[in-house]
GROMACS .gro file of C-alpha atoms in nm:
model
  280
    1MET     CA    1  -3.867   1.104   0.668
    2PRO     CA    2  -3.884   0.939   1.012
    3GLY     CA    3  -3.827   0.573   1.095
    4SER     CA    4  -3.594   0.332   0.918
    5PRO     CA    5  -3.248   0.443   0.803
    6LEU     CA    6  -3.342   0.293   0.464
    7ILE     CA    7  -3.573   0.431   0.200
    8SER     CA    8  -3.709   0.252  -0.107
    9ALA     CA    9  -3.684   0.388  -0.459
   10HIS     CA   10  -4.063   0.431  -0.474
   11GLU     CA   11  -4.075   0.614  -0.141
   12LEU     CA   12  -3.797   0.848  -0.247
   13HIS     CA   13  -3.953   0.913  -0.586
   14ASP     CA   14  -4.288   0.999  -0.427
   15LEU     CA   15  -4.123   1.242  -0.184
   16LEU     CA   16  -3.929   1.413  -0.462
   17GLU     CA   17  -4.240   1.437  -0.678
   18ALA     CA   18  -4.421   1.598  -0.385
   19GLY     CA   19  -4.151   1.863  -0.365
   20ALA     CA   20  -3.976   1.744  -0.050
   21GLY     CA   21  -3.644   1.921  -0.004
   22ILE     CA   22  -3.404   1.628   0.000
   23ARG     CA   23  -3.032   1.651  -0.068
   24LEU     CA   24  -2.922   1.354  -0.279
   25LEU     CA   25  -2.563   1.230  -0.254
   26ASP     CA   26  -2.410   0.986  -0.502
   27VAL     CA   27  -2.123   0.792  -0.341
   28ARG     CA   28  -1.985   0.581  -0.628
   29TYR     CA   29  -1.689   0.376  -0.509
   30ARG     CA   30  -1.557   0.026  -0.573
   31LEU     CA   31  -1.218  -0.127  -0.500
   32ASP     CA   32  -1.166  -0.189  -0.872
   33LYS     CA   33  -1.273   0.168  -0.957
   34PRO     CA   34  -1.225   0.408  -0.666
   35ASP     CA   35  -1.307   0.717  -0.872
   36GLY     CA   36  -1.672   0.692  -0.974
   37ARG     CA   37  -1.710   1.040  -1.118
   38ASP     CA   38  -1.727   0.926  -1.483
   39ASP     CA   39  -2.003   0.677  -1.400
   40TYR     CA   40  -2.182   0.949  -1.202
   41ARG     CA   41  -2.168   1.188  -1.498
   42ALA     CA   42  -2.305   0.917  -1.726
   43GLY     CA   43  -2.621   0.885  -1.516
   44HIS     CA   44  -2.734   0.972  -1.164
   45LEU     CA   45  -3.050   1.055  -0.973
   46PRO     CA   46  -3.175   1.400  -1.073
   47GLY     CA   47  -3.008   1.665  -0.860
   48ALA     CA   48  -2.763   1.425  -0.692
   49VAL     CA   49  -2.418   1.558  -0.602
   50TYR     CA   50  -2.111   1.339  -0.642
   51VAL     CA   51  -1.924   1.247  -0.322
   52ASP     CA   52  -1.562   1.132  -0.341
   53MET     CA   53  -1.483   0.850  -0.100
   54ASP     CA   54  -1.106   0.884  -0.090
   55THR     CA   55  -1.085   1.261  -0.037
   56GLU     CA   56  -1.413   1.349   0.139
   57LEU     CA   57  -1.519   1.044   0.340
   58ALA     CA   58  -1.166   0.927   0.417
   59THR     CA   59  -0.811   1.055   0.427
   60HIS     CA   60  -0.467   0.910   0.365
   61GLY     CA   61  -0.215   0.807   0.628
   62ALA     CA   62   0.038   0.547   0.732
   63PRO     CA   63  -0.049   0.179   0.681
   64SER     CA   64  -0.091   0.152   1.059
   65GLU     CA   65  -0.392   0.385   1.027
   66GLY     CA   66  -0.573   0.151   0.786
   67ARG     CA   67  -0.677   0.195   0.423
   68HIS     CA   68  -0.959   0.442   0.490
   69PRO     CA   69  -0.870   0.659   0.791
   70LEU     CA   70  -1.150   0.889   0.900
   71PRO     CA   71  -1.152   1.244   0.764
   72SER     CA   72  -1.099   1.532   1.000
   73ARG     CA   73  -1.395   1.741   1.113
   74GLU     CA   74  -1.277   2.022   0.886
   75THR     CA   75  -1.245   1.795   0.582
   76LEU     CA   76  -1.592   1.650   0.628
   77GLN     CA   77  -1.747   1.990   0.694
   78ASP     CA   78  -1.584   2.142   0.384
   79ALA     CA   79  -1.707   1.847   0.178
   80ALA     CA   80  -2.063   1.873   0.311
   81ARG     CA   81  -2.067   2.241   0.230
   82ARG     CA   82  -1.950   2.161  -0.124
   83TRP     CA   83  -2.246   1.924  -0.148
   84GLY     CA   84  -2.467   2.223  -0.067
   85LEU     CA   85  -2.573   2.088   0.270
   86HIS     CA   86  -2.741   2.319   0.523
   87ALA     CA   87  -2.849   2.250   0.879
   88GLY     CA   88  -3.194   2.094   0.909
   89GLU     CA   89  -3.202   1.937   0.563
   90SER     CA   90  -3.294   1.577   0.485
   91VAL     CA   91  -3.033   1.367   0.305
   92VAL     CA   92  -3.049   1.046   0.104
   93VAL     CA   93  -2.724   0.875   0.000
   94TYR     CA   94  -2.682   0.594  -0.251
   95ASP     CA   95  -2.420   0.409  -0.453
   96ASP     CA   96  -2.411   0.139  -0.719
   97PHE     CA   97  -2.260  -0.148  -0.517
   98ARG     CA   98  -2.466  -0.297  -0.232
   99SER     CA   99  -2.480   0.035  -0.038
  100VAL     CA  100  -2.134  -0.020   0.113
  101SER     CA  101  -1.993   0.325   0.036
  102ALA     CA  102  -2.333   0.486   0.097
  103ALA     CA  103  -2.325   0.331   0.444
  104ARG     CA  104  -1.994   0.507   0.515
  105ALA     CA  105  -2.156   0.842   0.426
  106TRP     CA  106  -2.460   0.758   0.640
  107TRP     CA  107  -2.239   0.665   0.936
  108LEU     CA  108  -2.034   0.986   0.917
  109LEU     CA  109  -2.336   1.213   0.866
  110ARG     CA  110  -2.547   1.077   1.153
  111GLY     CA  111  -2.395   1.328   1.392
  112ALA     CA  112  -2.450   1.625   1.162
  113ASP     CA  113  -2.726   1.877   1.217
  114VAL     CA  114  -2.953   1.730   0.950
  115ALA     CA  115  -3.322   1.653   0.978
  116ASP     CA  116  -3.271   1.297   0.863
  117ILE     CA  117  -3.013   1.081   0.687
  118ARG     CA  118  -3.124   0.775   0.490
  119VAL     CA  119  -2.975   0.524   0.245
  120LEU     CA  120  -3.153   0.435  -0.078
  121ASP     CA  121  -3.217   0.062  -0.040
  122GLY     CA  122  -3.084  -0.117  -0.347
  123GLY     CA  123  -2.906   0.196  -0.463
  124LEU     CA  124  -2.892   0.302  -0.824
  125SER     CA  125  -3.002  -0.041  -0.949
  126ALA     CA  126  -3.329  -0.017  -0.753
  127TRP     CA  127  -3.398   0.329  -0.896
  128ARG     CA  128  -3.333   0.204  -1.249
  129ALA     CA  129  -3.539  -0.111  -1.197
  130ALA     CA  130  -3.835   0.105  -1.094
  131GLY     CA  131  -3.809   0.290  -1.427
  132PHE     CA  132  -3.734   0.629  -1.272
  133PRO     CA  133  -3.534   0.886  -1.469
  134LEU     CA  134  -3.165   0.966  -1.448
  135GLU     CA  135  -2.981   1.278  -1.549
  136THR     CA  136  -2.632   1.318  -1.688
  137GLY     CA  137  -2.356   1.569  -1.627
  138GLU     CA  138  -2.248   1.716  -1.299
  139VAL     CA  139  -2.447   1.897  -1.030
  140SER     CA  140  -2.266   2.184  -0.856
  141PRO     CA  141  -2.493   2.338  -0.594
  142GLU     CA  142  -2.442   2.666  -0.416
  143PRO     CA  143  -2.216   2.609  -0.112
  144GLY     CA  144  -2.391   2.504   0.206
  145SER     CA  145  -2.340   2.633   0.557
  146ILE     CA  146  -2.363   2.322   0.775
  147VAL     CA  147  -2.140   2.303   1.083
  148PHE     CA  148  -1.992   1.980   1.220
  149ASN     CA  149  -1.909   1.971   1.589
  150GLY     CA  150  -1.712   1.650   1.547
  151VAL     CA  151  -1.681   1.317   1.366
  152ASP     CA  152  -1.777   0.982   1.517
  153ALA     CA  153  -1.442   0.811   1.572
  154GLY     CA  154  -1.594   0.471   1.647
  155ILE     CA  155  -1.374   0.250   1.862
  156SER     CA  156  -0.994   0.234   1.870
  157ILE     CA  157  -0.769  -0.064   1.800
  158ASP     CA  158  -0.726  -0.123   2.174
  159GLU     CA  159  -1.102  -0.111   2.231
  160ALA     CA  160  -1.151  -0.358   1.946
  161ALA     CA  161  -0.896  -0.593   2.102
  162ALA     CA  162  -1.081  -0.588   2.435
  163TRP     CA  163  -1.435  -0.594   2.292
  164PRO     CA  164  -1.486  -0.974   2.291
  165GLN     CA  165  -1.437  -0.975   2.669
  166HIS     CA  166  -1.765  -0.789   2.723
  167GLY     CA  167  -1.954  -0.800   2.393
  168VAL     CA  168  -1.967  -0.937   2.041
  169LEU     CA  169  -1.706  -0.824   1.788
  170LEU     CA  170  -1.824  -0.894   1.433
  171ASP     CA  171  -1.599  -0.947   1.131
  172ALA     CA  172  -1.799  -0.849   0.822
  173ARG     CA  173  -1.557  -0.990   0.565
  174ALA     CA  174  -1.607  -1.301   0.353
  175PRO     CA  175  -1.568  -1.628   0.546
  176GLU     CA  176  -1.249  -1.730   0.367
  177ARG     CA  177  -1.081  -1.404   0.467
  178TYR     CA  178  -1.202  -1.442   0.824
  179ARG     CA  179  -1.059  -1.793   0.840
  180GLY     CA  180  -0.728  -1.670   0.700
  181GLU     CA  181  -0.738  -1.888   0.389
  182VAL     CA  182  -0.693  -1.591   0.154
  183GLU     CA  183  -0.600  -1.226   0.197
  184PRO     CA  184  -0.602  -1.023  -0.125
  185LEU     CA  185  -0.539  -0.680   0.025
  186ASP     CA  186  -0.369  -0.683   0.365
  187PRO     CA  187  -0.026  -0.813   0.474
  188VAL     CA  188  -0.151  -1.087   0.709
  189ALA     CA  189  -0.447  -1.325   0.682
  190GLY     CA  190  -0.678  -1.409   0.969
  191HIS     CA  191  -0.904  -1.227   1.214
  192ILE     CA  192  -0.897  -1.044   1.546
  193PRO     CA  193  -0.897  -1.303   1.827
  194GLY     CA  194  -1.246  -1.342   1.969
  195ALA     CA  195  -1.424  -1.197   1.665
  196LEU     CA  196  -1.720  -1.376   1.509
  197ASN     CA  197  -1.788  -1.380   1.136
  198LEU     CA  198  -2.103  -1.214   1.002
  199PRO     CA  199  -2.045  -1.152   0.631
  200ALA     CA  200  -2.224  -0.864   0.463
  201ASP     CA  201  -2.414  -1.115   0.247
  202ALA     CA  202  -2.596  -1.235   0.560
  203VAL     CA  203  -2.791  -0.907   0.585
  204LEU     CA  204  -2.864  -0.867   0.214
  205GLU     CA  205  -3.111  -1.005  -0.038
  206GLY     CA  206  -2.951  -0.928  -0.372
  207ALA     CA  207  -2.862  -0.558  -0.378
  208ASN     CA  208  -3.122  -0.477  -0.112
  209PHE     CA  209  -3.110  -0.520   0.262
  210ALA     CA  210  -3.301  -0.815   0.399
  211SER     CA  211  -3.609  -0.759   0.614
  212PRO     CA  212  -3.552  -0.644   0.973
  213ALA     CA  213  -3.654  -0.990   1.097
  214VAL     CA  214  -3.398  -1.164   0.874
  215ILE     CA  215  -3.126  -0.917   0.972
  216ARG     CA  216  -3.204  -0.959   1.340
  217ALA     CA  217  -3.193  -1.338   1.301
  218ALA     CA  218  -2.851  -1.308   1.139
  219PHE     CA  219  -2.723  -1.109   1.437
  220GLU     CA  220  -2.879  -1.355   1.679
  221SER     CA  221  -2.703  -1.643   1.499
  222VAL     CA  222  -2.370  -1.506   1.623
  223GLY     CA  223  -2.485  -1.450   1.980
  224VAL     CA  224  -2.623  -1.097   1.968
  225ASN     CA  225  -2.918  -1.022   2.194
  226ASP     CA  226  -3.078  -0.708   2.332
  227LEU     CA  227  -2.820  -0.684   2.611
  228THR     CA  228  -2.513  -0.742   2.396
  229PRO     CA  229  -2.270  -0.457   2.315
  230VAL     CA  230  -2.191  -0.505   1.944
  231ALA     CA  231  -1.899  -0.373   1.739
  232ALA     CA  232  -1.803  -0.446   1.379
  233TYR     CA  233  -1.495  -0.434   1.161
  234CYS     CA  234  -1.412  -0.541   0.806
  235GLY     CA  235  -1.114  -0.488   0.576
  236SER     CA  236  -1.093  -0.110   0.574
  237GLY     CA  237  -1.392   0.015   0.775
  238LEU     CA  238  -1.648   0.057   0.495
  239THR     CA  239  -1.838  -0.270   0.525
  240ALA     CA  240  -1.832  -0.229   0.904
  241ALA     CA  241  -2.047   0.083   0.856
  242HIS     CA  242  -2.271  -0.130   0.631
  243THR     CA  243  -2.312  -0.375   0.924
  244ALA     CA  244  -2.399  -0.081   1.150
  245LEU     CA  245  -2.659   0.034   0.896
  246ALA     CA  246  -2.811  -0.314   0.882
  247GLY     CA  247  -2.820  -0.318   1.260
  248ALA     CA  248  -2.997   0.017   1.270
  249ALA     CA  249  -3.258  -0.115   1.026
  250ALA     CA  250  -3.325  -0.407   1.263
  251GLY     CA  251  -3.304  -0.221   1.594
  252VAL     CA  252  -2.953  -0.339   1.684
  253GLU     CA  253  -2.694  -0.076   1.780
  254VAL     CA  254  -2.354  -0.148   1.627
  255VAL     CA  255  -2.042   0.060   1.686
  256VAL     CA  256  -1.771   0.064   1.420
  257TYR     CA  257  -1.399  -0.006   1.440
  258PRO     CA  258  -1.295   0.211   1.142
  259GLY     CA  259  -0.930   0.102   1.133
  260SER     CA  260  -1.049  -0.257   1.083
  261TRP     CA  261  -0.827  -0.540   0.959
  262SER     CA  262  -0.613  -0.310   0.745
  263GLN     CA  263  -0.500  -0.128   1.061
  264TRP     CA  264  -0.481  -0.439   1.280
  265SER     CA  265  -0.269  -0.636   1.031
  266ASN     CA  266  -0.031  -0.342   0.981
  267THR     CA  267   0.028  -0.289   1.354
  268ALA     CA  268   0.323  -0.478   1.501
  269GLY     CA  269   0.251  -0.707   1.794
  270ARG     CA  270  -0.121  -0.758   1.735
  271PRO     CA  271  -0.221  -1.126   1.767
  272ILE     CA  272  -0.378  -1.304   1.470
  273ALA     CA  273  -0.638  -1.582   1.485
  274THR     CA  274  -0.709  -1.818   1.195
  275GLY     CA  275  -0.963  -2.087   1.127
  276ALA     CA  276  -1.338  -2.095   1.180
  277GLU     CA  277  -1.329  -2.049   1.557
  278PRO     CA  278  -1.309  -1.701   1.716
  279GLY     CA  279  -0.990  -1.763   1.909
  280ALA     CA  280  -0.830  -2.042   1.706
   0.00000   0.00000   0.00000
């Protein structure tokens, strides 16, 4: 499955029908319902294994670590083995909410010894809209044997602070959160000084990603060009991975600040900018 980090429902269905050995991972997660296992059991792509965001793709720590600290290498490796993952396999991940949690899985698995890692564009809704079948219950594969040499740590809080001096730091949250008008989750409203706002909606068309040309135009609208180092953050690090996935689909490399605003706003002494301007 070479090429784009995205795969359409029809492409995936055709590959599965042809007998391609693809490991399917279901990453159901929403802020209003962090545990998606019941929804997974009620209907998922045939053969898909449930992935738990909070315990397998993240860990728990102090507020100064952010809401979704990265898992350790051992935690991620144990999880991937539970999913039945072996070295050299192809993987497709999906969710049921704009591919945000699927993007986190994609970002963490890029460094694994897999043949390919893709995200189902449009997620579960695209599969259903195409009329393809679902299965119920739980899939428990035989344990895999994959080995992780490390986990991509992205950039640190200090690197994020300095990023606008040499590149473009993107804030993927909604504009009103960027401007500091509202903050439903974190202790302080505003944005990292120097950051530019590129909401996740700018790279989407409904539940699907926009075309590469539209995505690239969205990046260019905030000053990104082929020579620009680009980093992204959001509230807790999940949508930042979504921005990195969109960038990969359009040929733009984006590094992730996983601590994101939840870490920044919980760290004493960090400056806060508000308003529509990067450094206001």
